[in-house]
CSV table of C-alpha atoms in Angstrom, one decimal:
chain,number,residue,atom,x,y,z
A,20,MET,CA,102.7,142.2,108.1
A,21,GLN,CA,100.7,143.4,111.1
A,22,LYS,CA,102.3,143.9,114.5
A,23,VAL,CA,100.1,144.0,117.6
A,24,SER,CA,100.7,143.7,121.4
A,25,CYS,CA,99.4,140.7,123.2
A,26,PRO,CA,96.3,141.7,125.3
A,27,SER,CA,97.4,139.3,128.0
A,28,CYS,CA,101.1,139.9,128.5
A,29,GLY,CA,102.0,142.8,126.2
A,30,ALA,CA,104.5,140.9,124.2
A,31,PRO,CA,104.7,141.7,120.4
A,32,VAL,CA,102.8,139.4,118.1
A,33,GLU,CA,103.2,139.5,114.3
A,34,PHE,CA,100.6,138.5,111.7
A,35,LYS,CA,102.7,137.8,108.7
A,36,SER,CA,99.8,136.9,106.5
A,37,HIS,CA,96.7,139.0,106.0
A,38,ALA,CA,94.8,135.7,105.6
A,39,SER,CA,95.7,134.7,109.2
A,40,VAL,CA,92.8,135.3,111.7
A,41,MET,CA,94.5,133.8,114.7
A,42,ALA,CA,98.0,133.7,116.3
A,43,VAL,CA,99.4,132.2,119.4
A,44,CYS,CA,101.6,134.4,121.6
A,45,ASP,CA,105.1,132.9,121.8
A,46,TYR,CA,105.4,134.1,125.4
A,47,CYS,CA,102.1,133.4,127.3
A,48,LYS,CA,100.5,131.1,124.8
A,49,SER,CA,97.3,133.2,124.6
A,50,ALA,CA,95.2,132.6,121.5
A,51,LEU,CA,94.6,135.9,119.8
A,52,LEU,CA,91.7,136.4,117.4
A,53,LYS,CA,92.0,139.2,114.8
A,54,ASP,CA,88.8,141.1,114.3
A,55,ALA,CA,88.2,143.9,111.7
A,56,ASP,CA,89.5,146.6,114.0
A,57,SER,CA,91.0,144.9,117.0
A,58,VAL,CA,92.7,141.8,118.4
A,59,ARG,CA,91.1,140.1,121.3
A,60,ASP,CA,92.4,137.4,123.8
A,61,MET,CA,90.5,134.1,123.5
A,62,GLY,CA,92.3,132.5,126.4
A,63,LYS,CA,95.2,130.1,126.7
A,64,MET,CA,96.1,127.7,123.9
A,65,SER,CA,97.5,124.3,124.9
A,66,ALA,CA,101.2,124.0,124.2
A,67,VAL,CA,102.1,121.6,121.4
A,68,LEU,CA,104.1,118.4,122.2
A,69,GLU,CA,107.6,119.0,120.8
A,70,ASP,CA,107.9,115.8,118.9
A,71,TYR,CA,110.5,114.3,116.5
A,72,SER,CA,109.6,116.8,113.7
A,73,PRO,CA,112.5,118.7,112.1
A,74,LEU,CA,110.0,121.4,111.1
A,75,GLN,CA,109.3,124.6,113.1
A,76,VAL,CA,107.6,127.9,112.7
A,77,GLY,CA,110.0,129.9,110.5
A,78,THR,CA,111.1,127.0,108.4
A,79,SER,CA,111.3,127.9,104.7
A,80,GLY,CA,111.5,125.9,101.5
A,81,SER,CA,110.4,125.6,97.9
A,82,PHE,CA,108.4,123.2,95.8
A,83,GLY,CA,107.4,123.3,92.2
A,84,GLY,CA,109.3,126.6,91.8
A,85,GLN,CA,107.3,128.3,94.5
A,86,GLU,CA,109.0,129.4,97.8
A,87,PHE,CA,107.1,129.0,101.0
A,88,SER,CA,107.4,129.8,104.8
A,89,VAL,CA,105.9,127.9,107.7
A,90,LEU,CA,103.7,130.3,109.7
A,91,GLY,CA,102.0,128.1,112.3
A,92,ARG,CA,100.9,124.6,113.4
A,93,ILE,CA,98.0,122.8,114.9
A,94,GLN,CA,98.5,119.4,116.6
A,95,LEU,CA,95.6,116.9,116.2
A,96,ARG,CA,95.1,113.9,118.4
A,97,TYR,CA,93.1,110.8,117.6
A,98,ALA,CA,92.6,107.4,119.4
A,99,ALA,CA,95.9,105.9,118.2
A,100,GLY,CA,98.2,108.9,118.1
A,101,LEU,CA,98.6,112.5,116.7
A,102,TRP,CA,99.8,114.4,113.7
A,103,ASN,CA,100.9,117.9,112.8
A,104,GLU,CA,99.3,120.3,110.3
A,105,TRP,CA,101.8,123.1,109.4
A,106,TYR,CA,100.2,126.3,107.9
A,107,VAL,CA,102.4,127.6,105.1
A,108,MET,CA,102.3,130.8,103.0
A,109,TYR,CA,103.8,130.9,99.5
A,110,GLY,CA,105.7,133.9,98.0
A,111,ASP,CA,102.7,134.8,95.9
A,112,GLY,CA,100.4,135.1,98.9
A,113,ARG,CA,98.7,131.7,98.5
A,114,ALA,CA,98.2,129.6,101.6
A,115,GLY,CA,98.6,125.8,102.0
A,116,TRP,CA,99.1,123.0,104.5
A,117,LEU,CA,102.1,120.7,105.1
A,118,SER,CA,100.8,117.6,106.9
A,119,GLU,CA,103.2,115.5,108.8
A,120,SER,CA,102.3,112.0,110.2
A,121,GLY,CA,104.6,109.2,111.1
A,122,GLY,CA,107.5,110.7,109.2
A,123,GLN,CA,105.5,111.1,106.0
A,124,TYR,CA,104.6,114.5,104.5
A,125,THR,CA,101.9,115.8,102.1
A,126,LEU,CA,101.6,119.4,100.7
A,127,THR,CA,98.1,120.5,99.9
A,128,GLY,CA,96.1,123.6,99.0
A,129,GLU,CA,92.4,124.4,99.1
A,130,LYS,CA,90.5,123.6,95.8
A,131,GLU,CA,87.0,124.3,94.6
A,132,ALA,CA,84.9,121.2,95.1
A,133,THR,CA,83.4,119.8,91.9
A,134,GLY,CA,80.8,117.1,91.5
A,135,ALA,CA,79.0,115.1,94.3
A,136,LEU,CA,81.1,114.2,97.3
A,137,PRO,CA,80.3,111.5,99.9
A,138,ALA,CA,79.0,112.2,103.3
A,139,PHE,CA,81.6,111.8,106.1
A,140,GLU,CA,79.7,108.8,107.6
A,141,GLN,CA,79.5,107.0,104.2
A,142,ILE,CA,83.3,106.9,103.5
A,143,ARG,CA,84.8,103.4,103.8
A,144,ILE,CA,88.4,102.6,104.1
A,145,GLY,CA,89.8,101.1,100.8
A,146,ALA,CA,86.8,102.2,98.7
A,147,PRO,CA,87.3,104.2,95.5
A,148,TYR,CA,85.9,107.8,95.2
A,149,ASN,CA,85.9,110.2,92.3
A,150,VAL,CA,87.3,113.5,93.6
A,151,LEU,CA,88.4,116.4,91.3
A,152,GLY,CA,88.1,114.1,88.3
A,153,LYS,CA,90.4,111.4,89.7
A,154,VAL,CA,89.6,108.0,91.2
A,155,CYS,CA,91.2,107.9,94.7
A,156,THR,CA,91.2,105.3,97.5
A,157,ALA,CA,90.0,106.2,101.0
A,158,ALA,CA,93.1,105.9,103.1
A,159,ASP,CA,92.1,107.5,106.4
A,160,VAL,CA,88.9,108.6,108.1
A,161,ARG,CA,89.2,110.2,111.5
A,162,THR,CA,87.6,112.5,114.0
A,163,ALA,CA,90.4,114.2,115.9
A,164,GLN,CA,90.8,116.8,118.7
A,165,CYS,CA,93.0,119.8,118.4
A,166,THR,CA,95.4,119.6,121.4
A,167,GLY,CA,97.7,122.5,120.7
A,168,GLY,CA,98.8,125.2,118.4
A,169,GLU,CA,101.4,127.8,117.7
A,170,GLY,CA,102.1,130.7,115.3
A,171,GLU,CA,99.6,132.0,112.9
A,172,LEU,CA,96.4,130.1,111.7
A,173,PRO,CA,93.8,131.0,109.0
A,174,PHE,CA,90.9,130.1,111.3
A,175,SER,CA,90.0,130.1,115.0
A,176,VAL,CA,90.7,126.9,117.0
A,177,GLY,CA,90.4,126.4,120.8
A,178,ALA,CA,89.5,123.9,123.5
A,179,GLY,CA,87.1,121.2,122.1
A,180,TRP,CA,87.7,122.0,118.5
A,181,GLN,CA,87.3,118.9,116.4
A,182,ALA,CA,88.5,118.0,112.9
A,183,LYS,CA,86.5,115.5,110.9
A,184,VAL,CA,88.7,114.6,107.9
A,185,ALA,CA,89.0,111.9,105.3
A,186,ASP,CA,92.2,111.4,103.3
A,187,LEU,CA,92.2,109.8,99.9
A,188,ARG,CA,95.2,108.8,97.7
A,189,SER,CA,96.1,107.8,94.2
A,190,GLY,CA,99.7,107.4,93.2
A,191,ARG,CA,101.4,110.4,94.8
A,192,SER,CA,98.3,112.5,94.6
A,193,PHE,CA,96.7,113.3,98.0
A,194,VAL,CA,93.2,114.8,98.7
A,195,THR,CA,91.7,115.7,102.1
A,196,LEU,CA,88.0,116.2,102.6
A,197,ASP,CA,87.5,118.4,105.6
A,198,TYR,CA,84.0,118.1,107.2
A,199,SER,CA,84.9,120.2,110.3
A,200,GLU,CA,82.6,123.0,109.4
A,201,GLY,CA,79.6,121.1,108.2
A,202,SER,CA,78.2,118.4,106.0
A,203,ALA,CA,79.7,119.9,102.8
A,204,PRO,CA,83.5,119.4,103.0
A,205,LYS,CA,86.3,121.7,102.1
A,206,VAL,CA,88.6,120.1,99.6
A,207,TYR,CA,92.4,120.3,99.9
A,208,ALA,CA,94.5,118.6,97.1
A,209,GLY,CA,98.2,118.1,96.5
A,210,GLN,CA,100.7,115.3,96.7
A,211,ALA,CA,103.1,113.3,98.9
A,212,VAL,CA,106.5,114.9,99.3
A,213,THR,CA,109.8,114.4,101.1
A,214,LEU,CA,111.9,116.9,103.0
A,215,GLU,CA,114.6,116.6,100.3
A,216,GLN,CA,112.0,117.6,97.7
A,217,LEU,CA,111.0,120.6,99.8
A,218,LYS,CA,114.6,121.9,100.0
A,219,CYS,CA,113.9,123.1,103.6
A,220,GLN,CA,116.0,125.6,105.4
A,221,LEU,CA,116.0,126.6,109.1
A,222,LEU,CA,115.1,123.0,110.2
A,223,ARG,CA,115.7,122.0,113.7
A,224,ASP,CA,119.0,120.2,114.1
A,225,ASP,CA,119.3,116.7,115.5
A,226,ASP,CA,120.6,117.9,118.9
A,227,THR,CA,117.6,120.3,119.2
A,228,VAL,CA,115.1,117.5,118.4
A,229,ARG,CA,116.9,115.2,120.9
A,230,ASP,CA,116.9,117.8,123.7
A,231,SER,CA,113.4,119.1,123.3
A,232,ALA,CA,111.4,116.2,121.8
A,233,GLY,CA,108.6,114.8,124.0
A,234,LYS,CA,108.6,117.8,126.2
A,235,TYR,CA,106.0,120.5,126.8
A,236,THR,CA,107.0,124.1,127.2
A,237,LYS,CA,105.7,123.9,130.8
A,238,SER,CA,107.4,121.9,133.6
A,239,VAL,CA,108.6,118.4,132.6
A,240,GLN,CA,109.0,115.5,135.0
A,241,PRO,CA,111.0,112.3,134.4
A,242,LEU,CA,108.9,109.6,132.9
A,243,ALA,CA,108.2,106.5,134.9
A,244,CYS,CA,105.6,103.8,134.4
A,245,PRO,CA,102.5,104.8,136.3
A,246,SER,CA,101.7,101.2,136.9
A,247,CYS,CA,104.9,99.7,138.4
A,248,GLY,CA,107.1,102.8,138.8
A,249,GLY,CA,109.8,101.3,136.6
A,250,SER,CA,111.9,103.6,134.3
A,251,LEU,CA,110.9,103.8,130.7
A,252,SER,CA,113.6,103.7,128.0
A,253,TRP,CA,112.3,105.4,124.9
A,254,VAL,CA,113.2,107.9,122.2
A,255,PRO,CA,111.5,111.2,123.4
A,256,GLY,CA,108.9,112.7,121.0
A,257,VAL,CA,109.3,110.0,118.4
A,258,THR,CA,106.7,107.7,119.9
A,259,LYS,CA,103.1,107.8,120.9
A,260,GLN,CA,103.2,104.8,123.2
A,261,ILE,CA,105.7,102.8,125.2
A,262,VAL,CA,105.1,99.2,126.4
A,263,CYS,CA,106.8,99.0,129.8
A,264,PRO,CA,109.5,96.4,129.7
A,265,SER,CA,108.9,95.5,133.4
A,266,CYS,CA,105.2,95.1,133.7
A,267,ARG,CA,104.1,95.2,130.1
A,268,SER,CA,101.5,98.0,130.7
A,269,PRO,CA,101.0,100.2,127.6
A,270,VAL,CA,101.8,103.8,128.5
A,271,ASP,CA,100.5,106.7,126.4
A,272,THR,CA,103.2,109.3,126.0
A,273,THR,CA,101.2,111.9,124.0
A,274,THR,CA,99.4,113.3,127.0
A,275,ASP,CA,100.7,115.8,129.5
A,276,VAL,CA,101.0,113.1,132.2
A,277,ALA,CA,101.7,109.5,131.0
A,278,ALA,CA,98.6,107.3,131.7
A,279,VAL,CA,98.2,103.6,131.7
A,280,LEU,CA,95.7,102.8,129.0
A,281,ALA,CA,95.0,99.4,130.5
A,282,ALA,CA,96.7,98.9,133.8
A,283,GLY,CA,95.6,95.2,134.1
A,284,GLU,CA,96.7,94.3,130.6
A,285,ARG,CA,99.9,92.3,130.4
A,286,MET,CA,101.7,91.5,127.2
A,287,GLU,CA,103.5,88.2,126.9
A,288,GLN,CA,107.3,88.5,126.9
A,289,PHE,CA,109.1,87.3,123.8
A,290,ASP,CA,112.8,87.1,122.8
A,291,THR,CA,114.0,89.2,119.9
A,292,THR,CA,117.1,88.8,117.7
A,293,LEU,CA,117.6,92.5,117.6
A,294,LYS,CA,117.5,94.2,121.1
A,295,LEU,CA,115.8,97.5,121.9
A,296,GLY,CA,118.3,100.3,121.5
A,297,ALA,CA,120.5,98.4,118.9
A,298,LYS,CA,122.0,101.0,116.6
A,299,GLY,CA,122.9,100.5,112.9
A,300,ASN,CA,124.0,102.5,110.0
A,301,ILE,CA,121.5,101.9,107.1
A,302,GLY,CA,122.0,103.8,103.8
A,303,GLY,CA,124.2,106.4,105.5
A,304,ALA,CA,121.7,107.2,108.2
A,305,ALA,CA,122.0,106.3,111.9
A,306,TYR,CA,119.0,104.2,113.0
A,307,GLN,CA,118.0,102.8,116.4
A,308,VAL,CA,115.7,99.9,117.2
A,309,ILE,CA,112.9,101.5,119.3
A,310,GLY,CA,110.2,98.9,119.3
A,311,ALA,CA,109.4,95.3,118.5
A,312,MET,CA,106.2,93.4,118.1
A,313,LEU,CA,105.3,89.7,117.6
A,314,ARG,CA,102.5,89.1,115.1
A,315,ARG,CA,100.6,86.0,114.1
A,316,ASP,CA,98.4,85.2,111.0
A,317,ASP,CA,95.2,83.2,111.0
A,318,GLU,CA,97.1,80.0,110.2
A,319,GLY,CA,99.3,80.3,113.3
A,320,GLU,CA,102.5,81.5,111.6
A,321,GLU,CA,104.4,84.1,113.7
A,322,TRP,CA,107.0,86.8,112.8
A,323,THR,CA,108.7,89.8,114.5
A,324,GLU,CA,108.5,93.4,113.3
A,325,TYR,CA,111.1,95.9,114.5
A,326,GLN,CA,110.5,99.6,114.3
A,327,LEU,CA,113.6,101.7,113.7
A,328,TYR,CA,114.0,105.5,113.8
A,329,SER,CA,116.5,108.0,112.4
A,330,PRO,CA,116.2,111.8,112.9
A,331,ARG,CA,116.8,112.3,109.2
A,332,GLY,CA,115.9,109.0,107.7
A,333,GLY,CA,112.5,108.7,109.5
A,334,PHE,CA,110.9,105.4,110.3
A,335,LEU,CA,111.9,102.0,108.9
A,336,TRP,CA,110.9,98.4,109.6
A,337,LEU,CA,112.9,95.2,109.7
A,338,ILE,CA,110.8,92.1,109.5
A,339,GLU,CA,112.0,88.7,110.7
A,340,THR,CA,110.2,85.7,109.4
A,341,ALA,CA,110.8,81.9,109.1
A,342,GLU,CA,111.9,82.7,105.5
A,343,GLY,CA,114.5,85.3,106.4
A,344,TRP,CA,114.6,89.1,106.8
A,345,GLN,CA,113.0,92.0,105.0
A,346,ARG,CA,113.4,95.8,105.0
A,347,SER,CA,110.1,97.6,104.8
A,348,ARG,CA,109.0,101.3,104.5
A,349,LEU,CA,105.6,103.0,104.1
A,350,GLN,CA,104.8,103.9,100.5
A,351,ASP,CA,104.2,107.5,99.3
A,352,ASP,CA,103.3,106.3,95.8
A,353,TRP,CA,100.1,104.4,96.0
A,354,PRO,CA,98.6,101.9,93.5
A,355,VAL,CA,94.9,102.0,92.6
A,356,TRP,CA,93.4,99.2,94.6
A,357,ASN,CA,90.1,97.4,93.7
A,358,PRO,CA,91.2,95.0,95.5
A,359,SER,CA,92.3,92.8,92.6
A,360,GLU,CA,94.7,90.0,91.7
A,361,THR,CA,97.3,92.5,90.5
A,362,VAL,CA,98.4,96.1,91.4
A,363,LYS,CA,100.7,98.4,89.5
A,364,VAL,CA,103.1,101.0,90.8
A,365,GLY,CA,104.7,102.9,87.9
A,366,ASP,CA,105.5,100.3,85.2
A,367,LEU,CA,105.9,97.4,87.6
A,368,ALA,CA,103.0,95.0,88.1
A,369,TYR,CA,102.7,93.0,91.4
A,370,LYS,CA,100.7,89.8,91.6
A,371,LYS,CA,98.6,88.8,94.6
A,372,LEU,CA,100.5,86.4,96.9
A,373,TYR,CA,98.7,86.1,100.3
A,374,GLU,CA,95.6,87.5,102.1
A,375,TYR,CA,95.4,87.1,105.9
A,376,ALA,CA,94.5,88.6,109.2
A,377,ALA,CA,97.6,89.8,111.2
A,378,THR,CA,97.2,90.0,115.0
A,379,VAL,CA,99.6,91.6,117.5
A,380,VAL,CA,100.6,88.8,120.0
A,381,ALA,CA,103.0,90.9,122.1
A,382,ALA,CA,104.9,94.2,121.9
A,383,VAL,CA,107.8,95.8,123.7
A,384,GLY,CA,109.4,99.2,123.4
A,385,ALA,CA,108.1,102.3,121.7
A,386,PHE,CA,106.0,103.0,118.6
A,387,ASN,CA,104.7,106.0,116.7
A,388,TRP,CA,101.1,104.8,117.2
A,389,GLN,CA,99.4,103.0,120.1
A,390,VAL,CA,99.9,99.2,119.9
A,391,ARG,CA,97.9,96.6,122.0
A,392,ALA,CA,97.9,92.9,122.1
A,393,GLY,CA,94.9,91.7,120.0
A,394,ASP,CA,95.1,94.5,117.5
A,395,THR,CA,94.2,93.0,114.1
A,396,ALA,CA,94.6,94.2,110.6
A,397,GLN,CA,93.7,92.7,107.3
A,398,VAL,CA,96.8,92.2,105.0
A,399,VAL,CA,97.0,91.6,101.3
A,400,GLU,CA,100.5,90.9,99.9
A,401,TYR,CA,101.6,91.3,96.3
A,402,GLU,CA,104.9,90.1,94.8
A,403,ALA,CA,107.1,91.2,91.9
A,404,GLY,CA,110.4,89.3,91.7
A,405,LYS,CA,111.9,89.5,95.2
A,406,ASN,CA,110.1,92.7,96.1
A,407,ARG,CA,106.7,92.8,97.9
A,408,LEU,CA,103.9,95.3,98.3
A,409,ALA,CA,101.5,94.9,101.3
A,410,ALA,CA,98.2,96.6,101.9
A,411,GLU,CA,97.3,96.7,105.6
A,412,ARG,CA,93.8,97.8,106.5
A,413,THR,CA,91.9,98.5,109.7
A,414,GLY,CA,88.5,100.2,110.3
A,415,GLU,CA,90.1,103.6,110.2
A,416,GLU,CA,93.2,103.4,108.0
A,417,LEU,CA,94.8,101.8,105.0
A,418,SER,CA,98.5,101.8,104.4
A,419,TRP,CA,100.8,100.5,101.7
A,420,SER,CA,104.4,99.3,102.4
A,421,TRP,CA,107.2,98.1,100.2
A,422,SER,CA,109.7,95.5,101.3
A,423,THR,CA,112.8,93.8,99.9
A,424,PRO,CA,114.9,90.9,101.2
A,425,VAL,CA,117.9,91.6,103.5
A,426,GLY,CA,120.9,89.2,103.5
A,427,ALA,CA,122.7,87.9,106.6
A,428,ASP,CA,125.9,89.7,105.7
A,429,GLN,CA,124.0,93.0,105.2
A,430,LEU,CA,122.3,92.8,108.6
A,431,ARG,CA,125.6,92.1,110.3
A,432,ALA,CA,127.2,95.1,108.5
A,433,TRP,CA,124.4,97.4,109.6
A,434,PHE,CA,124.5,96.4,113.3
A,435,GLY,CA,127.9,94.9,113.8
A,436,LEU,CA,126.3,92.0,115.6
A,437,ALA,CA,127.7,88.4,115.7
A,438,ILE,CA,124.4,86.8,115.0
A,439,PRO,CA,124.8,83.2,113.8
A,440,ASP,CA,123.7,82.2,110.3
A,441,ALA,CA,121.0,79.9,111.7
A,442,VAL,CA,119.2,83.0,113.0
A,443,LEU,CA,119.7,85.2,110.0
A,444,ALA,CA,119.3,82.7,107.1
A,445,PRO,CA,116.0,81.2,106.1
A,446,LYS,CA,115.1,78.3,108.4
A,447,THR,CA,115.3,75.5,105.9
A,448,ASP,CA,113.9,72.1,107.1
A,449,ILE,CA,116.8,69.8,106.5
A,450,MET,CA,114.7,66.7,107.1
A,451,LYS,CA,112.2,67.7,104.5
A,452,LEU,CA,115.0,68.2,101.9
A,453,ALA,CA,116.3,64.8,102.7
A,454,GLU,CA,112.9,63.3,102.5
A,455,TYR,CA,112.2,64.9,99.1
A,456,PHE,CA,115.6,63.7,97.8
A,457,LEU,CA,114.9,60.2,99.1
A,458,TYR,CA,111.6,60.1,97.2
A,459,GLY,CA,113.5,61.1,94.1
A,460,VAL,CA,116.0,58.2,94.6
A,461,ALA,CA,113.2,55.8,95.2
A,462,GLY,CA,111.4,57.1,92.1
A,463,VAL,CA,114.5,56.7,89.9
A,464,ASN,CA,115.0,53.1,91.1
A,465,PHE,CA,111.3,52.1,91.3
A,466,ILE,CA,110.9,51.1,87.6
A,467,PRO,CA,114.0,48.9,87.2
A,468,LEU,CA,113.2,47.2,90.6
A,469,MET,CA,109.8,46.2,89.3
A,470,PHE,CA,111.4,44.2,86.5
A,471,ASP,CA,114.6,42.9,88.2
A,472,PHE,CA,114.1,42.7,92.0
A,473,ASP,CA,117.3,40.8,92.7
A,474,GLU,CA,119.9,41.2,95.4
A,475,THR,CA,120.8,44.7,94.3
A,476,TRP,CA,118.0,46.1,96.4
A,477,HIS,CA,120.2,46.5,99.5
A,478,TYR,CA,122.4,49.0,97.6
A,479,SER,CA,119.4,51.3,97.3
A,480,ALA,CA,118.6,50.8,100.9
A,481,PHE,CA,122.1,51.7,102.0
A,482,ALA,CA,122.0,54.9,99.8
A,483,ALA,CA,118.7,55.9,101.4
A,484,ALA,CA,120.1,55.4,104.9
A,485,ALA,CA,123.2,57.4,104.0
A,486,ILE,CA,121.0,60.4,103.1
A,487,TRP,CA,118.5,60.1,105.9
A,488,LEU,CA,120.8,59.5,108.9
A,489,PRO,CA,123.1,62.5,108.6
A,490,ALA,CA,120.1,64.8,108.1
A,491,LYS,CA,118.5,63.3,111.2
A,492,ILE,CA,121.7,63.8,113.3
A,493,ILE,CA,122.0,67.5,112.1
A,494,SER,CA,118.3,68.2,112.9
A,495,MET,CA,118.8,66.7,116.4
A,496,MET,CA,121.9,68.9,117.0
A,497,GLN,CA,119.9,72.0,116.0
A,498,ASP,CA,117.1,71.2,118.4
């Protein structure tokens, strides 16, 4: 450990790792670069946005029998949001990175590159690449800006520093190709992890996250919509964008001052079964509905997706369709995708069900990425029994989600809402059922009627009317 005095304010600054070449002063936020014989001031480092993350500098944990400590963080911003890269040091002196994005975590370390690697510009989302002897799928390709940092870092970053990175996945394996320093990438490999697996200590508690999330260490002002002045109801720090409930302007919350991304844009209002702010206990964790968006496929079918958040449970989706409800969560364990008619996760094979384009029609509330009306993604759904896997792809990102049906009683138990069965249950077309049954009755009677068309025909007609009329009346009452 090396202790120095900040050249700017004189406060003590510690370099816990000899591999660290930069540290950010906790007091004045000066970025300090460690030379061979001195430490010099590189100027101010932008403060990080205190988001929903339970991690902090000083958090410790263990994985695979190796203990580690979090020494520093950089925050990286791209067009649709931001993510955290936590710099960690293991007990044996090795360094690594704990990446945190949208409530998902990956733990990686630098590896020696082997074999030919693709150029950054040649990587295509969803395409397979052989990296470190394993076929991986390109999941994410981005050029991001470093917008803030704290603690110790193994390299120098400052204003204008860019990260050009591509993430690839196979099963739980995770590989990052970092092209930030040139055409030949650095390779970082590891796997997807959860906070429970990391056995973390000294995490920020829920109250701390709630009190500080969404705030910069400098002055903070109440957030109002810059377009109409209306107040914005949101979960601080959890979200990257709010859609103003009053004027429907999308407001970016990851910048120092909230800015209207498209002041003239208006998103169509739509009614939702679950209201923003609704709270439910799901799997022992307290969740809250923070956003909802209406989507439509290329055949005109519409459905509503609700984003929920829990400080410890992370992000969760509830999907309301004409067939009923589903609970969905992003996958850490990825299948190898060709794309093909079947995909396999573990020992379970999923068969291809649908392929379509999903377009955002309207959105309201808050999301952990920027959502706009007109955003379109290509979706491929696979099915195994009642469970489904869905691959959702845009030009920059591929994600996999797993979903399972949710019953009416279960939804009521979670939220304590008196929602009628007609809303929660699959919307069965009563008239169609009556029509199909009528066809069956006619079919059964068709053959004998051909040979003996006597006065008994009116009995069949009466039975058909007895089936059709009640169904018609019920249908009219529902309308």
